[in-house]
Amino acid sequence: MYRAPRGTSDILPQEQAYWRYVEHRAVRLCELYGYQRIDTPAFEDLGLFSRSIGEGTDIVEKEMYTFEDKGGNQLTLRAEGTAPVCRAYLEHGMHNLPQPVKLYYVAPIFRYERPQAGRYREHYQFGCEALGDSAPALDAEVIDLAWQFFISLGLRRLTLKLNSIGCRQCRPEYLATLKSYYSGHIQKLCRDCKTRLKRNPLRLLDCKQPQCQAVADSAPKSSDYLCPDCEEHFSRLRGYLERLGLPFEVSHRLVRGLDYYTRTVFEIQPESEGAQSTLGGGGRYDDLISELGGRPTPAIGFATGMERIILNLKKQGVTVPALPRPRVFVAYVGDEARDEAVKLAARLRRVGISVIGAVGDKSLKAQLRQANNLAASYAVIIGDEEIKTGKVVLRDMATSEQETITVTQLLERLRSALG
Ligand code: HAM
């Protein structure tokens, strides 16, 4: 027997109400904030991801699904959503549009990770990207959107963590100071951190090993090494967030796992801490579009994992609206009536009434049991007698009351009963 590949899952019908709920909120909020939907391909050139996310990151080093197609092209399944949006921005000359260009997506992401609760090899992300503006007010707007999204879903007890990791001008000095600090503590570090010290020192700060956390706690802070422009940006952003009443915490150990970030980085976490608990995160990536060959274009965005949101909705006991289901069941007795039932079901659907029609050769009793199991509010029954008189039987499934009425009356009754 085949099974879904490790780290992937089927989203079964009983789960779909959660997905619809989360996706609807996302779409509604994006419309409120002026974002337009973009869908990009499921795979891109390998180079787009390795260049954007960064060669020294876990995603590029260990997690990408890369393959050669029959034409010899090196392709990678979508490993994150930001680089494809930047590629599309450049490819379609979106710098000619009024800036910032605000785009959102809901798309599957593929990363070869060690699967566990909240961490999968295929997961879905809802993400937003605002491209073409460097104002800190835009950072505040994106963070506000992210925060309002989780709150409007009914999630509570969340933490909003914020940091600034500087820019091309000020980061080198910070990295040098960080490296020299960590070099003095090298014997206390885990094996991964010894490699990070050489390859990606910023990532030392978010190591989850207890012995490394103690070192990270006393490490130099990026916010103490910001150039005047980054300092001003960070201070104005904090001012806006305070004015918006967003309860952020500055966390100097917040650095994120992708290399393209500049200045603002942020994450939203639920109460239970842990590597795979982060609900969403994002930040500025002012150099990414120019690194991909465009003119300098500042930008900021965020993304969140749909599965993690749903896990937290369930954990916090948030109930979601049930998906609409047909409330009318059309039953029949006899062959001639079956043909009439097919026609009647179609007629009801044409006027917008959703219907389940009985199929097969079940007895009327079995058909009504089926209607009951499907939680239909009404059954419409057609038999030989009804065909002769041009009428049908309408049965109220809750009370078992039945009445014989014309099809015109039936349409009126169902329309007013079902709204
Ligand atoms: P990321 O932090 O890699 O950022 O992913 C964003 C969110 O996707 C995470 O906070 C988490 O909720 C979810 N997520 C990530 N990996 C997994 C996984 N293996 N299984 C389940 N959920 C996962 C980005 O991808 C950036 N592109 C975000 C961004 C947009 N930055 C600027 N714009």
Coordinates of C-alpha atoms and ligand atoms in Angstrom, one line a residue:
M1 CA 0.0 0.0 0.0
Y2 CA 1.2 3.5 -0.8
R3 CA 1.2 6.1 1.9
A4 CA 1.7 9.9 1.6
P5 CA 5.4 10.6 1.6
R6 CA 7.0 11.3 5.1
G7 CA 6.4 14.8 6.2
T8 CA 3.4 15.4 3.9
S9 CA -0.3 14.9 4.7
D10 CA -3.7 14.7 3.1
I11 CA -6.0 17.6 4.1
L12 CA -9.2 15.5 4.6
P13 CA -12.7 16.9 4.3
Q14 CA -13.2 17.1 8.1
E15 CA -10.1 19.4 8.3
Q16 CA -11.3 21.7 5.5
A17 CA -13.4 24.0 7.7
Y18 CA -10.2 25.1 9.5
W19 CA -8.4 25.8 6.2
R20 CA -11.3 27.7 4.7
Y21 CA -11.6 29.8 7.9
V22 CA -7.9 30.7 8.0
E23 CA -7.7 31.4 4.2
H24 CA -10.8 33.5 4.3
R25 CA -9.4 35.6 7.1
A26 CA -6.2 36.0 5.2
V27 CA -7.9 37.1 2.0
R28 CA -10.2 39.5 3.9
L29 CA -7.3 41.1 5.8
C30 CA -5.2 41.5 2.6
E31 CA -8.1 43.3 0.9
L32 CA -8.4 45.6 4.0
Y33 CA -4.7 46.4 3.7
G34 CA -4.6 46.7 -0.1
Y35 CA -2.7 43.5 -1.0
Q36 CA -3.3 41.7 -4.3
R37 CA -2.9 38.0 -4.8
I38 CA 0.0 36.6 -6.7
D39 CA 0.6 32.9 -7.6
T40 CA 4.0 31.8 -8.7
P41 CA 5.2 28.5 -10.0
A42 CA 5.7 25.5 -7.8
F43 CA 9.4 25.3 -8.9
E44 CA 12.0 27.9 -9.9
D45 CA 15.6 27.9 -10.9
L46 CA 17.8 26.6 -8.1
G47 CA 19.9 29.7 -8.2
L48 CA 17.0 32.0 -7.3
F49 CA 16.6 30.2 -3.9
S50 CA 20.3 29.5 -3.1
R51 CA 21.2 33.1 -3.9
S52 CA 18.3 34.7 -1.9
I53 CA 18.1 32.5 1.1
G54 CA 21.9 32.3 1.4
E55 CA 24.4 29.5 0.8
G56 CA 25.2 29.0 4.5
T57 CA 21.6 28.5 5.7
D58 CA 20.0 25.2 6.7
I59 CA 17.4 25.6 4.0
V60 CA 19.9 25.8 1.2
E61 CA 22.5 23.4 2.7
K62 CA 20.1 20.6 3.7
E63 CA 16.5 21.2 2.9
M64 CA 15.8 22.1 -0.7
Y65 CA 14.1 19.7 -3.1
T66 CA 16.3 20.2 -6.2
F67 CA 16.2 18.1 -9.3
E68 CA 17.3 18.2 -12.9
D69 CA 14.5 18.1 -15.5
K70 CA 14.7 16.3 -18.8
G71 CA 16.1 19.5 -20.4
G72 CA 19.1 19.5 -18.0
N73 CA 17.7 22.5 -16.0
Q74 CA 18.5 22.6 -12.2
L75 CA 15.1 23.4 -10.6
T76 CA 14.0 23.6 -6.9
L77 CA 10.5 23.2 -5.5
R78 CA 9.3 26.4 -3.8
A79 CA 11.5 26.6 -0.7
E80 CA 10.0 29.9 0.5
G81 CA 7.7 32.6 -1.0
T82 CA 9.7 35.8 -1.0
A83 CA 12.3 35.1 -3.7
P84 CA 9.7 34.0 -6.2
V85 CA 7.7 37.2 -5.6
C86 CA 10.8 39.3 -6.1
R87 CA 11.6 37.4 -9.3
A88 CA 8.0 38.1 -10.6
Y89 CA 8.3 41.8 -9.5
L90 CA 11.4 42.1 -11.7
E91 CA 10.2 39.9 -14.6
H92 CA 7.0 41.9 -15.0
G93 CA 8.5 45.4 -14.5
M94 CA 6.4 46.0 -11.4
H95 CA 8.8 48.8 -10.5
N96 CA 6.8 50.9 -13.1
L97 CA 3.7 50.6 -10.9
P98 CA 2.9 52.9 -8.1
Q99 CA 5.1 51.8 -5.1
P100 CA 4.9 50.0 -2.8
V101 CA 3.5 47.0 -4.7
K102 CA 1.7 44.9 -2.2
L103 CA 1.3 41.2 -2.9
Y104 CA 0.1 38.1 -1.0
Y105 CA 0.1 34.4 -1.6
V106 CA -1.1 31.1 -0.1
A107 CA 1.1 28.4 -1.5
P108 CA 2.8 25.1 -0.6
I109 CA 6.4 25.2 0.5
F110 CA 8.8 22.3 0.3
R111 CA 11.7 21.7 2.8
Y112 CA 13.4 18.4 3.5
E113 CA 13.2 18.8 7.3
R114 CA 13.0 16.2 10.1
P115 CA 9.2 15.9 10.5
Q116 CA 7.6 16.4 13.9
A117 CA 4.5 18.2 15.2
G118 CA 4.3 21.6 13.4
R119 CA 7.2 20.8 11.1
Y120 CA 6.6 19.1 7.7
R121 CA 8.3 18.6 4.4
E122 CA 5.4 20.2 2.6
H123 CA 3.6 23.0 4.4
Y124 CA 1.4 25.9 3.3
Q125 CA 2.3 29.5 3.8
F126 CA 0.2 32.6 3.7
G127 CA 2.6 35.5 3.0
C128 CA 2.6 39.2 2.2
E129 CA 5.3 41.2 0.5
A130 CA 5.3 45.1 0.2
L131 CA 7.9 46.1 -2.4
G132 CA 9.4 49.5 -3.3
D133 CA 9.3 51.6 -0.1
S134 CA 11.7 52.0 2.8
A135 CA 9.5 53.9 5.2
P136 CA 9.3 52.5 8.8
A137 CA 5.6 53.1 8.6
L138 CA 5.4 50.3 6.0
D139 CA 7.2 48.0 8.5
A140 CA 4.6 48.9 11.1
E141 CA 1.8 48.2 8.7
V142 CA 3.1 44.8 7.8
I143 CA 3.6 43.9 11.4
D144 CA 0.2 45.2 12.2
L145 CA -1.3 43.1 9.5
A146 CA 0.4 40.0 10.8
W147 CA -0.7 40.7 14.4
Q148 CA -4.3 41.5 13.4
F149 CA -4.4 38.3 11.3
F150 CA -3.7 36.1 14.3
I151 CA -5.9 38.1 16.7
S152 CA -8.8 38.1 14.2
L153 CA -8.5 34.3 14.0
G154 CA -9.2 34.2 17.7
L155 CA -5.6 33.3 18.8
R156 CA -4.5 34.6 22.2
R157 CA -1.5 34.6 24.4
L158 CA 0.9 35.5 21.6
T159 CA 4.2 37.2 21.7
L160 CA 5.5 39.7 19.1
K161 CA 9.3 39.7 19.0
L162 CA 11.2 42.5 17.2
N163 CA 14.8 43.3 16.4
S164 CA 16.9 45.3 14.0
I165 CA 19.9 43.5 12.5
G166 CA 21.3 46.6 10.7
C167 CA 22.3 47.0 7.1
R168 CA 25.3 46.5 4.8
Q169 CA 27.0 49.5 6.3
C170 CA 26.7 48.7 10.0
R171 CA 26.4 44.9 10.1
P172 CA 30.1 44.1 9.3
E173 CA 31.3 45.8 12.5
Y174 CA 28.6 44.0 14.5
L175 CA 29.5 40.7 13.0
A176 CA 33.2 41.2 13.8
T177 CA 32.4 42.1 17.4
L178 CA 30.0 39.0 17.7
K179 CA 32.7 36.7 16.2
S180 CA 35.3 38.0 18.6
Y181 CA 33.0 37.6 21.6
Y182 CA 32.1 34.0 20.6
S183 CA 35.7 33.1 19.9
G184 CA 36.3 33.7 23.6
H185 CA 33.6 31.1 24.4
I186 CA 34.3 28.6 21.8
Q187 CA 34.8 25.7 24.2
K188 CA 31.3 26.1 25.5
L189 CA 29.6 25.9 22.1
C190 CA 27.8 22.9 20.5
R191 CA 29.2 21.4 17.3
D192 CA 26.8 23.2 15.0
C193 CA 27.7 26.6 16.6
K194 CA 31.4 26.0 16.0
T195 CA 30.5 25.8 12.3
R196 CA 28.1 28.7 12.5
L197 CA 30.9 30.8 14.0
K198 CA 32.8 30.4 10.8
R199 CA 30.0 30.4 8.2
N200 CA 27.0 32.3 9.6
P201 CA 27.8 34.0 13.0
L202 CA 24.4 35.7 13.2
R203 CA 22.7 32.3 13.6
L204 CA 24.7 31.6 16.7
L205 CA 22.2 33.8 18.5
D206 CA 19.2 31.5 18.0
C207 CA 20.8 28.2 18.9
K208 CA 18.4 26.2 21.0
Q209 CA 21.1 24.2 23.0
P210 CA 21.1 25.3 26.6
Q211 CA 24.9 25.7 26.8
C212 CA 24.8 28.0 23.8
Q213 CA 21.8 30.0 25.0
A214 CA 23.8 31.1 28.1
V215 CA 26.5 32.4 25.8
A216 CA 24.0 34.1 23.5
D217 CA 22.3 35.9 26.4
S218 CA 25.4 37.9 27.1
A219 CA 26.4 38.4 23.5
P220 CA 26.8 41.9 21.9
K221 CA 23.4 43.2 20.7
S222 CA 23.0 44.2 17.0
S223 CA 20.8 47.1 18.1
D224 CA 23.9 48.6 19.8
Y225 CA 25.8 48.7 16.6
L226 CA 23.3 50.3 14.2
C227 CA 24.4 53.1 11.9
P228 CA 22.4 56.4 12.4
D229 CA 20.0 55.6 9.5
C230 CA 19.2 52.1 10.9
E231 CA 18.9 53.5 14.4
E232 CA 16.5 56.2 13.2
H233 CA 14.5 53.6 11.3
F234 CA 14.3 51.2 14.3
S235 CA 13.3 54.0 16.7
R236 CA 10.6 55.3 14.3
L237 CA 9.2 51.8 13.9
R238 CA 9.0 51.2 17.6
G239 CA 7.2 54.6 17.9
Y240 CA 4.6 53.5 15.3
L241 CA 4.1 50.1 16.9
E242 CA 3.5 51.8 20.3
R243 CA 1.0 54.2 18.7
L244 CA -0.8 51.2 17.2
G245 CA -0.9 49.5 20.6
L246 CA 1.0 46.4 19.5
P247 CA 2.6 44.7 22.4
F248 CA 6.1 44.0 21.0
E249 CA 9.2 42.9 22.8
V250 CA 12.7 43.8 21.5
S251 CA 14.7 40.6 21.4
H252 CA 18.3 40.9 20.6
R253 CA 18.6 37.2 19.9
L254 CA 16.0 37.3 17.1
V255 CA 17.8 36.9 13.8
R256 CA 15.7 34.6 11.5
G257 CA 16.9 31.7 9.4
L258 CA 17.2 33.3 6.0
D259 CA 20.1 35.5 5.0
Y260 CA 18.3 38.2 3.0
Y261 CA 17.1 40.3 6.0
T262 CA 18.2 43.9 6.6
R263 CA 17.1 46.1 9.5
T264 CA 13.7 45.0 10.8
V265 CA 13.1 41.3 11.7
F266 CA 10.1 40.1 13.7
E267 CA 8.4 36.9 14.8
I268 CA 5.1 36.0 16.4
Q269 CA 5.1 33.1 18.8
P270 CA 2.5 31.3 20.8
E271 CA 2.9 30.6 24.5
S272 CA 4.7 27.3 24.2
E273 CA 8.2 28.1 23.2
G274 CA 10.1 25.9 20.8
A275 CA 11.9 25.7 17.5
Q276 CA 8.8 24.7 15.5
S277 CA 6.3 26.8 17.4
T278 CA 6.9 30.1 15.7
L279 CA 3.6 31.1 14.1
G280 CA 5.0 33.6 11.6
G281 CA 7.9 35.8 10.9
G282 CA 9.3 38.3 8.5
G283 CA 11.3 41.4 8.0
R284 CA 12.9 43.8 5.6
Y285 CA 15.0 42.6 2.7
D286 CA 16.2 45.9 1.2
D287 CA 19.1 44.4 -0.8
L288 CA 17.4 41.3 -2.2
I289 CA 15.9 42.7 -5.4
S290 CA 19.2 44.4 -6.4
E291 CA 21.0 41.1 -5.6
L292 CA 18.7 39.4 -8.1
G293 CA 19.6 42.0 -10.8
G294 CA 17.1 44.8 -10.2
R295 CA 17.7 48.4 -9.2
P296 CA 17.9 49.0 -5.5
T297 CA 14.3 48.3 -4.2
P298 CA 13.6 48.2 -0.4
A299 CA 10.9 45.7 0.7
I300 CA 9.4 44.0 3.7
G301 CA 7.2 41.0 4.2
F302 CA 6.1 38.2 6.4
A303 CA 4.8 34.7 6.2
T304 CA 3.0 32.2 8.4
G305 CA 2.5 28.5 8.3
M306 CA -1.1 27.4 7.9
E307 CA -0.7 24.1 9.6
R308 CA 0.8 25.7 12.7
I309 CA -2.0 28.2 12.9
I310 CA -4.5 25.3 12.8
L311 CA -2.6 23.4 15.5
N312 CA -2.9 26.5 17.7
L313 CA -6.5 27.1 16.9
K314 CA -7.3 23.6 18.1
K315 CA -5.0 23.9 21.1
Q316 CA -6.7 27.1 22.2
G317 CA -10.2 25.6 21.5
V318 CA -11.2 28.1 18.9
T319 CA -14.2 26.9 17.0
V320 CA -14.6 27.5 13.4
P321 CA -17.8 27.8 11.3
A322 CA -18.8 24.5 9.7
L323 CA -18.7 24.4 5.9
P324 CA -22.0 24.7 4.1
R325 CA -23.5 21.3 3.2
P326 CA -26.5 20.4 1.1
R327 CA -29.6 20.5 3.3
V328 CA -32.0 18.9 0.8
F329 CA -32.1 15.2 -0.2
V330 CA -34.1 14.0 -3.2
A331 CA -35.4 10.4 -2.8
Y332 CA -37.5 8.3 -5.1
V333 CA -39.5 5.1 -5.3
G334 CA -39.5 3.2 -8.6
D335 CA -37.7 3.5 -11.9
E336 CA -39.8 6.2 -13.5
A337 CA -39.5 8.3 -10.3
R338 CA -35.8 7.9 -10.4
D339 CA -35.6 9.7 -13.8
E340 CA -37.9 12.5 -12.4
A341 CA -35.7 12.7 -9.2
V342 CA -32.6 13.3 -11.4
K343 CA -34.4 16.1 -13.2
L344 CA -35.7 17.6 -10.0
A345 CA -32.3 17.6 -8.3
A346 CA -30.8 19.4 -11.3
R347 CA -33.6 21.9 -11.3
L348 CA -33.1 22.8 -7.6
R349 CA -29.4 23.2 -8.2
R350 CA -30.0 25.5 -11.1
V351 CA -31.8 27.9 -8.8
G352 CA -29.0 27.7 -6.2
I353 CA -30.4 25.1 -3.8
S354 CA -27.7 22.6 -3.0
V355 CA -29.0 19.0 -3.2
I356 CA -27.9 15.5 -2.7
G357 CA -29.7 13.1 -5.0
A358 CA -30.2 9.5 -4.1
V359 CA -28.4 7.1 -6.5
G360 CA -28.6 3.4 -6.9
D361 CA -31.4 1.1 -5.9
K362 CA -31.9 1.6 -2.2
S363 CA -35.3 1.3 -0.5
L364 CA -37.0 4.5 0.5
K365 CA -36.2 3.7 4.1
A366 CA -32.5 3.3 3.3
Q367 CA -32.6 6.6 1.4
L368 CA -34.2 8.4 4.3
R369 CA -31.6 6.9 6.6
Q370 CA -28.9 8.3 4.3
A371 CA -30.6 11.7 4.3
N372 CA -30.6 11.6 8.1
N373 CA -26.9 10.6 8.2
L374 CA -26.1 13.5 5.9
A375 CA -27.9 15.8 8.3
A376 CA -30.3 17.0 5.6
S377 CA -33.1 19.3 6.8
Y378 CA -35.5 18.2 4.1
A379 CA -36.2 15.2 2.0
V380 CA -38.1 15.5 -1.2
I381 CA -39.7 12.2 -2.2
I382 CA -41.0 11.3 -5.6
G383 CA -43.1 8.1 -6.4
D384 CA -45.4 6.9 -9.1
E385 CA -48.4 8.7 -7.5
E386 CA -46.5 12.0 -7.4
I387 CA -45.5 11.6 -11.1
K388 CA -49.2 11.2 -12.0
T389 CA -50.3 14.2 -10.0
G390 CA -47.2 16.4 -10.8
K391 CA -46.6 16.8 -7.1
V392 CA -43.9 15.8 -4.7
V393 CA -43.7 15.0 -1.0
L394 CA -41.7 17.4 1.2
R395 CA -40.5 15.8 4.4
D396 CA -39.2 17.8 7.3
M397 CA -36.4 15.5 8.6
A398 CA -36.5 16.9 12.1
T399 CA -40.2 16.4 12.8
S400 CA -41.0 13.7 10.1
E401 CA -44.0 15.8 9.0
Q402 CA -44.8 15.4 5.4
E403 CA -46.9 17.3 2.9
T404 CA -47.7 16.9 -0.7
I405 CA -47.1 20.0 -2.8
T406 CA -46.4 21.2 -6.4
V407 CA -42.9 21.7 -7.6
T408 CA -43.5 25.5 -7.7
Q409 CA -44.6 25.4 -4.1
L410 CA -41.6 23.3 -3.3
L411 CA -39.2 25.9 -4.8
E412 CA -40.9 28.6 -2.7
R413 CA -40.8 26.6 0.5
L414 CA -37.2 25.6 0.2
R415 CA -36.1 29.1 -0.8
S416 CA -37.7 30.7 2.2
A417 CA -36.7 27.9 4.6
L418 CA -33.0 27.8 3.4
G419 CA -32.6 31.6 2.9
Ligands
HAM1 P1 10.1 31.2 7.5 O1 10.3 31.7 8.9 O2 11.1 30.2 7.0 O3 10.1 32.5 6.7 O4 8.7 30.6 7.4 C1 7.5 31.3 7.8 C2 6.6 30.4 8.6 O5 6.3 29.2 7.9 C3 7.2 30.0 9.9 O6 7.0 30.9 10.9 C4 6.3 28.8 10.2 O7 5.0 29.1 10.7 C5 6.1 28.2 8.8 N1 7.0 27.1 8.6 C6 8.3 27.2 8.2 N2 8.8 25.9 8.0 C7 7.8 25.0 8.3 C8 7.7 23.6 8.2 N3 8.7 22.8 7.9 N4 6.6 23.0 8.6 C9 5.5 23.8 8.9 N5 5.5 25.2 8.9 C10 6.7 25.8 8.6 C11 10.0 32.5 5.3 O8 9.8 31.6 4.6 C12 10.1 33.9 4.8 N6 9.8 33.9 3.3 C13 9.1 34.9 5.4 C14 9.1 36.2 4.8 C15 8.2 36.8 3.9 N7 10.0 37.2 5.0 C16 9.8 38.3 4.3 N8 8.7 38.0 3.6

